[in-house]
PDB file of C-alpha atoms in Angstrom:
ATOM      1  CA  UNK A   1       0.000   0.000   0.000  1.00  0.00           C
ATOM      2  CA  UNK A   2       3.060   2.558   0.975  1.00  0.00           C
ATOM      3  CA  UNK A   3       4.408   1.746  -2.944  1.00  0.00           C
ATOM      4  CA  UNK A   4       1.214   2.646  -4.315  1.00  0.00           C
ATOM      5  CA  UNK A   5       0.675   5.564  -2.673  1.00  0.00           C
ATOM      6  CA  UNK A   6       4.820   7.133  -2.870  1.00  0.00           C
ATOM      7  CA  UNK A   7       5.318   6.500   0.864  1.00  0.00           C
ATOM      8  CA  UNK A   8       6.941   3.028   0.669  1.00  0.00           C
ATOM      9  CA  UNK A   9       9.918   3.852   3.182  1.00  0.00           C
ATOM     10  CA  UNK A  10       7.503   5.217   5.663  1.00  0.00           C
ATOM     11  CA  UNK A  11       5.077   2.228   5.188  1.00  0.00           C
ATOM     12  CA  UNK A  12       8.016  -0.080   5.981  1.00  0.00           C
ATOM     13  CA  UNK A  13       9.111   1.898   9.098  1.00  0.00           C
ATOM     14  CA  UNK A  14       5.487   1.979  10.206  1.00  0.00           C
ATOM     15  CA  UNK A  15       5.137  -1.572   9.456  1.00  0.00           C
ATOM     16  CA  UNK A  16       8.605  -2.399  11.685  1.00  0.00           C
ATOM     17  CA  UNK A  17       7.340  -0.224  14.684  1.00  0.00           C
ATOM     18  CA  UNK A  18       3.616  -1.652  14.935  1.00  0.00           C
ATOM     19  CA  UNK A  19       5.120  -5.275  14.712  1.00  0.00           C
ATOM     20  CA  UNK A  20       8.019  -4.587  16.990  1.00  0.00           C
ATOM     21  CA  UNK A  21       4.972  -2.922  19.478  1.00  0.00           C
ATOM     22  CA  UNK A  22       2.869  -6.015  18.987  1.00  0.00           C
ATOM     23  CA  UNK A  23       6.298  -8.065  19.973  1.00  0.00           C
ATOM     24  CA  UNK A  24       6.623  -6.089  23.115  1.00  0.00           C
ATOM     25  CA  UNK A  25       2.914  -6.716  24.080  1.00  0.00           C
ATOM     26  CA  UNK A  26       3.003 -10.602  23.504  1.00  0.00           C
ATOM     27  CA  UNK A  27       6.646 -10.824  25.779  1.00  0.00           C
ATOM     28  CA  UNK A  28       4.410  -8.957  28.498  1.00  0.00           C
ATOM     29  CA  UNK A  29       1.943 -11.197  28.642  1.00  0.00           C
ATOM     30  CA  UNK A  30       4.097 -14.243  28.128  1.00  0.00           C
ATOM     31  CA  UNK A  31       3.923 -17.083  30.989  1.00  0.00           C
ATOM     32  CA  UNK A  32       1.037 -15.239  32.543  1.00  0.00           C
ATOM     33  CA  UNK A  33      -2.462 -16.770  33.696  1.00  0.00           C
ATOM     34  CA  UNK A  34      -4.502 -16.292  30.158  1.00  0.00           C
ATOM     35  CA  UNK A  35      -8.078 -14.832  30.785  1.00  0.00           C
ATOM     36  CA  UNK A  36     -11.297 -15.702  29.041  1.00  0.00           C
ATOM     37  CA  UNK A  37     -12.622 -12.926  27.290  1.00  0.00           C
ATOM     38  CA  UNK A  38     -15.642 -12.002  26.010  1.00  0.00           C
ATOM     39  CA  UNK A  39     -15.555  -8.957  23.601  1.00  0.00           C
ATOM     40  CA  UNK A  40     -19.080  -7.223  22.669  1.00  0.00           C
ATOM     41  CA  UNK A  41     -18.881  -4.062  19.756  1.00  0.00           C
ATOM     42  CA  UNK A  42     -22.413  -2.757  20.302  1.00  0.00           C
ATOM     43  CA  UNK A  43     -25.091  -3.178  23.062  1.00  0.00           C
ATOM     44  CA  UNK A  44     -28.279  -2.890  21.262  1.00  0.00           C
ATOM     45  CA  UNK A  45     -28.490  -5.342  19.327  1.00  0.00           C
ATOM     46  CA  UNK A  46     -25.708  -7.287  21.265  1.00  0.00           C
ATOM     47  CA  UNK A  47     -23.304  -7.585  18.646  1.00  0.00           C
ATOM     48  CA  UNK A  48     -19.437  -9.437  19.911  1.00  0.00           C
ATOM     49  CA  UNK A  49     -16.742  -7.896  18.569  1.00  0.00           C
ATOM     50  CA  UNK A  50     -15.140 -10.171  15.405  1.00  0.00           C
ATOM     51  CA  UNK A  51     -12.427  -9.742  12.482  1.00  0.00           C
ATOM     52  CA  UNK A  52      -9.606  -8.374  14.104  1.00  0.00           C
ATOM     53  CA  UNK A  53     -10.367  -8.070  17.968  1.00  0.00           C
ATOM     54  CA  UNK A  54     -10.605 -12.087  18.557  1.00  0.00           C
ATOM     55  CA  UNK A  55      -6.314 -12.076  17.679  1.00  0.00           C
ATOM     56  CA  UNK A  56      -6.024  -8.382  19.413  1.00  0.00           C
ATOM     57  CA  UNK A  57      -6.858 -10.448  22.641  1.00  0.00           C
ATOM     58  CA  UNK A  58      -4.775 -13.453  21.851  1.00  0.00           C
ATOM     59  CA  UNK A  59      -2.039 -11.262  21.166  1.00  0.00           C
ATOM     60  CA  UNK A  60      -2.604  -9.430  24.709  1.00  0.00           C
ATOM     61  CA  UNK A  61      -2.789 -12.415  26.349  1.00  0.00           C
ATOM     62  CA  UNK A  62      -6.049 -13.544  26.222  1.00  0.00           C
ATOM     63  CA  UNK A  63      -8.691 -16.344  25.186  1.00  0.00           C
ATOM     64  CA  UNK A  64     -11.210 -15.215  22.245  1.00  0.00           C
ATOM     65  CA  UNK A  65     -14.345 -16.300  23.471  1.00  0.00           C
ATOM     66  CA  UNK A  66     -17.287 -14.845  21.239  1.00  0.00           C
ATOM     67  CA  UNK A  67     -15.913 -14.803  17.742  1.00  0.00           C
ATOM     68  CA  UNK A  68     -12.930 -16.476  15.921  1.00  0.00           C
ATOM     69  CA  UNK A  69     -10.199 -14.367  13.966  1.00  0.00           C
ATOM     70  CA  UNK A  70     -11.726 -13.202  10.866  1.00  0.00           C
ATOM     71  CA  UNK A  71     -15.569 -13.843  11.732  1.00  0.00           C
ATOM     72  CA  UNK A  72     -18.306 -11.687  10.915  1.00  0.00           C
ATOM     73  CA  UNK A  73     -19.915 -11.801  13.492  1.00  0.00           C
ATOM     74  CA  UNK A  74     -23.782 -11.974  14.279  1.00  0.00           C
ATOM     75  CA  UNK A  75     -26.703 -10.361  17.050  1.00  0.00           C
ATOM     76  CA  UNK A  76     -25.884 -12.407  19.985  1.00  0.00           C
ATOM     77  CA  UNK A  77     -27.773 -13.260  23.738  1.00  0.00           C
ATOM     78  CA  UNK A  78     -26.236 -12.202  27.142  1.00  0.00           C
ATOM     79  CA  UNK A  79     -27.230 -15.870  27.576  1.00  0.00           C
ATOM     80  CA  UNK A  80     -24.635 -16.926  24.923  1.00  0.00           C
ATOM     81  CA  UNK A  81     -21.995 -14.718  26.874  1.00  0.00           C
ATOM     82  CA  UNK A  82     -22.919 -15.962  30.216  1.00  0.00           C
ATOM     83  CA  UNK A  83     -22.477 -19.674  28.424  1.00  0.00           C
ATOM     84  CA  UNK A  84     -19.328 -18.605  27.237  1.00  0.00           C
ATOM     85  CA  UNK A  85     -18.091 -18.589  30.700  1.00  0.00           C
ATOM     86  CA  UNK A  86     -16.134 -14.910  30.661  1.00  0.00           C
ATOM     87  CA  UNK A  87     -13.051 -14.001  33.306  1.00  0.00           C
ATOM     88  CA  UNK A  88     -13.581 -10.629  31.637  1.00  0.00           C
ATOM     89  CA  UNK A  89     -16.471  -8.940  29.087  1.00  0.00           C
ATOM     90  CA  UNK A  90     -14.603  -5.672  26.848  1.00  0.00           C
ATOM     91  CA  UNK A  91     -17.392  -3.661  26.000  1.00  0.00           C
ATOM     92  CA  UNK A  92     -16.127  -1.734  22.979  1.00  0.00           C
ATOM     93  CA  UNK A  93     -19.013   0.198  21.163  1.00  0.00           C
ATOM     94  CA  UNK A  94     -17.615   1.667  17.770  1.00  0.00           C
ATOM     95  CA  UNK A  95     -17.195   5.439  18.336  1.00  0.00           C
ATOM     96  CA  UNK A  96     -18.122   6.084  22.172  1.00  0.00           C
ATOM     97  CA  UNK A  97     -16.092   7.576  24.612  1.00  0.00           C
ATOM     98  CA  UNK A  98     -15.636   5.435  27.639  1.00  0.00           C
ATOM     99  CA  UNK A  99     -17.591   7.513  29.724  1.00  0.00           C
ATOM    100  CA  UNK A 100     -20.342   6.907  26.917  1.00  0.00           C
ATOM    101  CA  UNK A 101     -20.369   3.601  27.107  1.00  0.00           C
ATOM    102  CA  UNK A 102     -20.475   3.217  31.038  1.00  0.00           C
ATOM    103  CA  UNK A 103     -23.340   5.965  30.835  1.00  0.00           C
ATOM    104  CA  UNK A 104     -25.325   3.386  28.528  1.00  0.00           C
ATOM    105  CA  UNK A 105     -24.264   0.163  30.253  1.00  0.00           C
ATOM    106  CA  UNK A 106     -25.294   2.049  33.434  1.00  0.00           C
ATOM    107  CA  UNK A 107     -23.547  -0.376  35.387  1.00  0.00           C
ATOM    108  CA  UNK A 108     -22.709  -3.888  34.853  1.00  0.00           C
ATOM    109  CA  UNK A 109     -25.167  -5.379  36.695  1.00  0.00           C
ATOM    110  CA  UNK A 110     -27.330  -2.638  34.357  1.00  0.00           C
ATOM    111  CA  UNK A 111     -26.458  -4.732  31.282  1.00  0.00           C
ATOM    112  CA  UNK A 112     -29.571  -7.391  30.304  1.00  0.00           C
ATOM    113  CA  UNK A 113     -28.892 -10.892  31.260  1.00  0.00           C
ATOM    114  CA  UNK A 114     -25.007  -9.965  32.359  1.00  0.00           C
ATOM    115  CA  UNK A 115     -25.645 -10.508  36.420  1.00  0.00           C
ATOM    116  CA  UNK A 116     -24.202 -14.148  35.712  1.00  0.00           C
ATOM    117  CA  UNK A 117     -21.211 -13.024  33.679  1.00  0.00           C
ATOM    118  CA  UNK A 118     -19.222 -10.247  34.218  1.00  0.00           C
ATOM    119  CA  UNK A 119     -22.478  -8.448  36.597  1.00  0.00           C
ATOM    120  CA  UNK A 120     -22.682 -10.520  39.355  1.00  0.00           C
ATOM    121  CA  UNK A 121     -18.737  -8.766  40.611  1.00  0.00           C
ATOM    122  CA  UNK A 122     -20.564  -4.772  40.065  1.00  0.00           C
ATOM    123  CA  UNK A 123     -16.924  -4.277  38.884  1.00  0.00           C
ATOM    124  CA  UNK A 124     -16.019  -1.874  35.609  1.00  0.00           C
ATOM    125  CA  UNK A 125     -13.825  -0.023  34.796  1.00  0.00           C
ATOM    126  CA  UNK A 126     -13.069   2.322  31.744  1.00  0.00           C
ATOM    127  CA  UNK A 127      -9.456   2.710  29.953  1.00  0.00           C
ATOM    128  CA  UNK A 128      -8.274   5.943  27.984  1.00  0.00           C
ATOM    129  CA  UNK A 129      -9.837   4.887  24.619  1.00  0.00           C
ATOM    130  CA  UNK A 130     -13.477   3.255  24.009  1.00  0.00           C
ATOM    131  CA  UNK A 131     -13.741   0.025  26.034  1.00  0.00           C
ATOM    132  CA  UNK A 132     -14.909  -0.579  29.076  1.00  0.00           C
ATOM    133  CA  UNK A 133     -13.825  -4.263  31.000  1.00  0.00           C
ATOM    134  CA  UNK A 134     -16.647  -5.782  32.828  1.00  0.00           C
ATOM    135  CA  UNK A 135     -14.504  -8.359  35.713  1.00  0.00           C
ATOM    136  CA  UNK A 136     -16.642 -11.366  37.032  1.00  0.00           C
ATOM    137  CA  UNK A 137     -16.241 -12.612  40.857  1.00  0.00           C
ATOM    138  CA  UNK A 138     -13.276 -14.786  40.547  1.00  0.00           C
ATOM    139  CA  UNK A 139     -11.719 -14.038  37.476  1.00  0.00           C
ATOM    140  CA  UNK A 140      -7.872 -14.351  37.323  1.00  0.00           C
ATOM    141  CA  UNK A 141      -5.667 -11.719  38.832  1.00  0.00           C
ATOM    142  CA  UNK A 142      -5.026  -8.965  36.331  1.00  0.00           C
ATOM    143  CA  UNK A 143      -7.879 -10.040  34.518  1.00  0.00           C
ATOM    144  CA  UNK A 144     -10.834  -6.994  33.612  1.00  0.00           C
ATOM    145  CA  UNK A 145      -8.663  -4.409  35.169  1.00  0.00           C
ATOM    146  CA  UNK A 146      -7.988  -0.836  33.527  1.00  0.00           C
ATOM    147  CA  UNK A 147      -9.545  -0.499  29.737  1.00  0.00           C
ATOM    148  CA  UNK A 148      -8.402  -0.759  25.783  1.00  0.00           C
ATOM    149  CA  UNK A 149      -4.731   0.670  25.873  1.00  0.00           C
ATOM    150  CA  UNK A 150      -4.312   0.312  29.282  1.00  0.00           C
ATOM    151  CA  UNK A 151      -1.621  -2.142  28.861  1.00  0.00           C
ATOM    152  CA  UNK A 152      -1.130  -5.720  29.570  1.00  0.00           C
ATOM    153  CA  UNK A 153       0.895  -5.654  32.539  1.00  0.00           C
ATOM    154  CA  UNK A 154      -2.723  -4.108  33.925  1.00  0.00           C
ATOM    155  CA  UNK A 155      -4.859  -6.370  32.499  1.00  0.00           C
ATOM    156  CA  UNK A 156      -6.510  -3.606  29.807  1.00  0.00           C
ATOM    157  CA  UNK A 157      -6.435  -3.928  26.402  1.00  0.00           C
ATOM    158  CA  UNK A 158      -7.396  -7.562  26.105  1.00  0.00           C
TER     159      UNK A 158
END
């Protein structure tokens, strides 16, 4: 794409840094307790978040729960993500601010049908970009903690 568009050097470098980034992300998390994560992109319809997130939260660390790399996903149940089992639900609604999306979730025991899954701790918590992480009783250490970009060391991001 960088040769097509006269920017192949900067492509490459680009390339290099995100890759070297994603290196420094999986040698964070590697060794570590891997949480089960359930990712969700919109609320209403309950949509889980496909294509590219399920291998974002491998790469952090985690276990895809709700969608395989690559799927297009469908309109799912909060019964199909309590059945899923979740250490940790990223609510990640395309385009809202954090404080958006914990406005509209209300809480987590606010979400429909969530009080077995992540609801039943009344734990969330909102990172510096769009997600919110919804922690279950008993989830893993590290697991649900901070939000998108908050880094793997503190559990966000996955």
């Amino acid at each position: 794409m960088g040769e097509l568009l006269g920017v192949r050097e900067r492509a490459e470098r680009r390339r290099a840094e995100l890759r070297a980034r994603l290196d420094r992300v999986r040698a964070a998390v590697a060794g570590r307790d891997r949480p089960r994560v359930g990712a969700i992109e919109w609320l209403d319809p309950l949509w889980p978040a496909g294509h590219w997130v399920p291998e974002q939260i491998t790469a952090a660390g985690g276990i895809p729960l709700l969608a395989a790399p690559g799927e297009h996903t469908k309109p799912a149940t909060w019964e199909a993500v309590r059945a899923a089992r979740p250490d940790a639900v990223l609510v990640l609604p395309c385009g809202f601010a954090p404080e958006r999306t914990l406005r509209e979730a209300a809480s987590p025991t606010g979400l429909p049908g969530v009080g077995g899954a992540a609801g039943r701790a009344g734990r969330a918590g909102a990172g510096p970009r769009r997600a919110v992480v919804l922690q279950p009783a008993g989830a893993p250490r590290g697991a649900g903690r901070g939000g998108a970009g908050a880094g793997p060391a503190r559990g966000g991001g996955r």
